[in-house]
PDB file of C-alpha atoms in Angstrom:
ATOM      1  CA  ILE A 206      -0.225   0.017  -0.051  1.00 86.00           C
ATOM      2  CA  LYS A 207       1.278   3.546  -0.846  1.00 89.00           C
ATOM      3  CA  ILE A 208      -0.176   6.527   0.791  1.00 94.00           C
ATOM      4  CA  ILE A 209      -0.431   9.573  -1.429  1.00 95.00           C
ATOM      5  CA  LEU A 210      -1.588  12.937  -0.198  1.00 95.00           C
ATOM      6  CA  ALA A 211      -2.944  15.780  -2.169  1.00 96.00           C
ATOM      7  CA  GLU A 212      -3.147  19.443  -1.465  1.00 95.00           C
ATOM      8  CA  PRO A 213      -3.648  22.814  -3.475  1.00 95.00           C
ATOM      9  CA  GLU A 214      -0.766  24.195  -5.408  1.00 93.00           C
ATOM     10  CA  GLU A 215      -1.072  27.467  -3.403  1.00 89.00           C
ATOM     11  CA  MET A 216      -1.108  25.881   0.020  1.00 92.00           C
ATOM     12  CA  ASP A 217       1.493  23.367  -0.375  1.00 94.00           C
ATOM     13  CA  ASP A 218       3.124  23.248   3.148  1.00 94.00           C
ATOM     14  CA  ALA A 219       2.871  19.612   3.494  1.00 96.00           C
ATOM     15  CA  LYS A 220       4.573  18.853   0.038  1.00 97.00           C
ATOM     16  CA  ARG A 221       7.313  21.329   0.940  1.00 96.00           C
ATOM     17  CA  SER A 222       7.777  19.997   4.375  1.00 97.00           C
ATOM     18  CA  LYS A 223       8.067  16.300   3.087  1.00 97.00           C
ATOM     19  CA  ASP A 224      10.453  17.391   0.403  1.00 97.00           C
ATOM     20  CA  ALA A 225      12.503  19.400   2.887  1.00 97.00           C
ATOM     21  CA  GLY A 226      12.361  16.727   5.702  1.00 96.00           C
ATOM     22  CA  GLU A 227      11.331  19.327   8.183  1.00 96.00           C
ATOM     23  CA  LEU A 228       7.987  20.947   9.103  1.00 96.00           C
ATOM     24  CA  LEU A 229       7.364  24.160   7.082  1.00 95.00           C
ATOM     25  CA  GLY A 230       4.507  26.643   7.267  1.00 91.00           C
ATOM     26  CA  HIS A 231       2.890  28.376   4.479  1.00 89.00           C
ATOM     27  CA  ARG A 232       5.085  30.317   2.032  1.00 85.00           C
ATOM     28  CA  PRO A 233       5.933  33.870   3.299  1.00 86.00           C
ATOM     29  CA  GLY A 234       3.260  36.079   1.860  1.00 84.00           C
ATOM     30  CA  ALA A 235       1.222  33.365   0.427  1.00 80.00           C
ATOM     31  CA  ILE A 236      -2.357  34.286  -0.481  1.00 81.00           C
ATOM     32  CA  LEU A 237      -4.513  31.480   1.177  1.00 84.00           C
ATOM     33  CA  ASN A 238      -7.389  31.978  -1.481  1.00 85.00           C
ATOM     34  CA  SER A 239      -8.564  28.589  -2.470  1.00 90.00           C
ATOM     35  CA  CYS A 240     -11.966  26.844  -3.066  1.00 91.00           C
ATOM     36  CA  ALA A 241     -10.499  24.192  -0.670  1.00 91.00           C
ATOM     37  CA  ASP A 242     -10.466  26.535   2.256  1.00 88.00           C
ATOM     38  CA  ALA A 243     -10.578  23.495   4.760  1.00 87.00           C
ATOM     39  CA  LEU A 244      -7.086  23.016   3.847  1.00 89.00           C
ATOM     40  CA  LYS A 245      -5.773  26.249   4.896  1.00 88.00           C
ATOM     41  CA  THR A 246      -4.345  24.951   8.115  1.00 88.00           C
ATOM     42  CA  THR A 247      -0.658  23.970   8.220  1.00 91.00           C
ATOM     43  CA  LEU A 248       0.706  20.780   9.721  1.00 93.00           C
ATOM     44  CA  GLY A 249       1.539  20.940  13.332  1.00 94.00           C
ATOM     45  CA  PRO A 250       3.917  18.998  15.735  1.00 94.00           C
ATOM     46  CA  ASN A 251       1.258  16.229  16.241  1.00 96.00           C
ATOM     47  CA  THR A 252       0.519  15.715  12.470  1.00 94.00           C
ATOM     48  CA  TRP A 253       3.964  16.220  10.954  1.00 96.00           C
ATOM     49  CA  PRO A 254       5.817  13.014  12.194  1.00 97.00           C
ATOM     50  CA  ILE A 255       2.806  10.959  10.803  1.00 96.00           C
ATOM     51  CA  ILE A 256       3.133  12.498   7.521  1.00 96.00           C
ATOM     52  CA  ARG A 257       6.879  12.581   7.589  1.00 97.00           C
ATOM     53  CA  ASP A 258       7.006   8.722   8.451  1.00 97.00           C
ATOM     54  CA  GLN A 259       3.975   7.233   6.944  1.00 97.00           C
ATOM     55  CA  VAL A 260       3.206   9.038   3.544  1.00 97.00           C
ATOM     56  CA  ASP A 261       4.846   8.063   0.379  1.00 96.00           C
ATOM     57  CA  ASP A 262       4.323  11.139  -1.967  1.00 97.00           C
ATOM     58  CA  ILE A 263       2.322  14.300  -1.764  1.00 97.00           C
ATOM     59  CA  ILE A 264       0.887  15.796  -5.224  1.00 98.00           C
ATOM     60  CA  THR A 265      -0.469  19.303  -5.615  1.00 97.00           C
ATOM     61  CA  VAL A 266      -3.295  20.150  -7.892  1.00 97.00           C
ATOM     62  CA  SER A 267      -4.558  23.533  -9.454  1.00 97.00           C
ATOM     63  CA  GLU A 268      -7.768  25.391  -8.330  1.00 96.00           C
ATOM     64  CA  ILE A 269      -9.285  24.433 -11.802  1.00 97.00           C
ATOM     65  CA  ASP A 270      -8.837  20.746 -11.192  1.00 98.00           C
ATOM     66  CA  ILE A 271     -10.206  20.960  -7.791  1.00 96.00           C
ATOM     67  CA  LEU A 272     -13.317  22.561  -9.115  1.00 96.00           C
ATOM     68  CA  ARG A 273     -13.694  20.107 -11.905  1.00 97.00           C
ATOM     69  CA  ALA A 274     -13.348  17.290  -9.694  1.00 97.00           C
ATOM     70  CA  THR A 275     -15.894  18.526  -7.089  1.00 94.00           C
ATOM     71  CA  LYS A 276     -18.316  19.015 -10.249  1.00 96.00           C
ATOM     72  CA  LEU A 277     -17.650  15.430 -11.330  1.00 96.00           C
ATOM     73  CA  VAL A 278     -18.253  13.879  -7.950  1.00 95.00           C
ATOM     74  CA  TRP A 279     -21.383  15.887  -7.473  1.00 92.00           C
ATOM     75  CA  GLU A 280     -22.764  15.013 -10.995  1.00 95.00           C
ATOM     76  CA  ARG A 281     -21.632  11.366 -11.351  1.00 96.00           C
ATOM     77  CA  LEU A 282     -21.421  10.023  -7.819  1.00 92.00           C
ATOM     78  CA  LYS A 283     -24.311  12.006  -6.600  1.00 91.00           C
ATOM     79  CA  ILE A 284     -22.286  12.795  -3.371  1.00 88.00           C
ATOM     80  CA  CYS A 285     -22.301  16.380  -1.969  1.00 86.00           C
ATOM     81  CA  VAL A 286     -18.544  17.080  -1.073  1.00 89.00           C
ATOM     82  CA  GLU A 287     -16.657  20.193  -0.249  1.00 90.00           C
ATOM     83  CA  PRO A 288     -13.839  21.050  -2.595  1.00 93.00           C
ATOM     84  CA  SER A 289     -11.348  20.112   0.060  1.00 92.00           C
ATOM     85  CA  ALA A 290     -12.483  16.443  -0.520  1.00 92.00           C
ATOM     86  CA  ALA A 291     -12.422  16.662  -4.104  1.00 95.00           C
ATOM     87  CA  VAL A 292      -8.586  17.688  -4.038  1.00 96.00           C
ATOM     88  CA  ALA A 293      -7.971  13.741  -3.674  1.00 95.00           C
ATOM     89  CA  VAL A 294     -10.151  13.204  -6.650  1.00 97.00           C
ATOM     90  CA  ALA A 295      -8.244  15.834  -8.810  1.00 97.00           C
ATOM     91  CA  CYS A 296      -4.989  14.254  -7.767  1.00 97.00           C
ATOM     92  CA  ALA A 297      -6.005  10.767  -8.744  1.00 95.00           C
ATOM     93  CA  LEU A 298      -7.381  11.845 -12.133  1.00 96.00           C
ATOM     94  CA  GLY A 299      -4.297  14.407 -12.866  1.00 96.00           C
ATOM     95  CA  HIS A 300      -1.557  13.839 -15.013  1.00 95.00           C
ATOM     96  CA  THR A 301       1.174  13.918 -12.498  1.00 96.00           C
ATOM     97  CA  PHE A 302      -0.350  10.950 -10.635  1.00 95.00           C
ATOM     98  CA  ALA A 303      -0.798   9.119 -13.951  1.00 92.00           C
ATOM     99  CA  ALA A 304       2.983   9.582 -14.813  1.00 93.00           C
ATOM    100  CA  LYS A 305       4.167   8.686 -11.321  1.00 92.00           C
ATOM    101  CA  TYR A 306       1.894   5.715 -10.702  1.00 90.00           C
ATOM    102  CA  LYS A 307       1.299   3.706 -13.787  1.00 84.00           C
ATOM    103  CA  ALA A 308      -1.198   0.889 -13.653  1.00 80.00           C
ATOM    104  CA  ASP A 309       0.484  -2.509 -13.674  1.00 80.00           C
ATOM    105  CA  GLU A 310       0.356  -5.819 -11.848  1.00 75.00           C
ATOM    106  CA  THR A 311       1.520  -4.324  -8.676  1.00 78.00           C
ATOM    107  CA  MET A 312      -0.925  -1.556  -8.689  1.00 78.00           C
ATOM    108  CA  VAL A 313      -4.643  -2.237 -10.017  1.00 79.00           C
ATOM    109  CA  ASN A 314      -6.819  -0.385  -7.566  1.00 85.00           C
ATOM    110  CA  ILE A 315      -6.533   2.913  -5.911  1.00 87.00           C
ATOM    111  CA  GLY A 316      -8.811   4.283  -3.037  1.00 89.00           C
ATOM    112  CA  VAL A 317      -9.964   7.901  -2.566  1.00 91.00           C
ATOM    113  CA  MET A 318     -11.258   9.078   0.615  1.00 87.00           C
ATOM    114  CA  LEU A 319     -14.075  11.587   0.338  1.00 85.00           C
ATOM    115  CA  SER A 320     -15.214  13.734   3.288  1.00 75.00           C
ATOM    116  CA  GLY A 321     -17.027  16.882   4.142  1.00 67.00           C
ATOM    117  CA  GLY A 322     -20.526  18.147   2.909  1.00 62.00           C
ATOM    118  CA  ASN A 323     -19.842  21.703   4.274  1.00 67.00           C
ATOM    119  CA  VAL A 324     -21.127  23.447   1.055  1.00 66.00           C
ATOM    120  CA  ASP A 325     -23.353  26.489   0.806  1.00 65.00           C
ATOM    121  CA  MET A 326     -25.373  25.966  -2.375  1.00 62.00           C
ATOM    122  CA  CYS A 327     -26.617  29.471  -2.598  1.00 54.00           C
TER     123      CYS A 327
END
């Protein structure tokens, strides 16, 4: 089993932390304006060791891909998820994931965790 996380490109503290091997916050001066607003928080001292030790990779996705994935889940799966949950779907459907994790005899299935229904439809 591989554990791959996803996060918005503009809020990539987990990816940068994993790549650097140390806990990092948001980029100085970063504009935290994402449709995936539940992911604006940063890793902390309790979550960082889990990410550092248990996660195999972290892939970032664009805002447009997050919105497309949210719409896809709503329309095709008929599940109300917030955009933060659709980040994982955007990752699984994206070019980066496809290039890094090609389907073969060792990987034939993937699982995506969906959560959250905190959506204002107005």
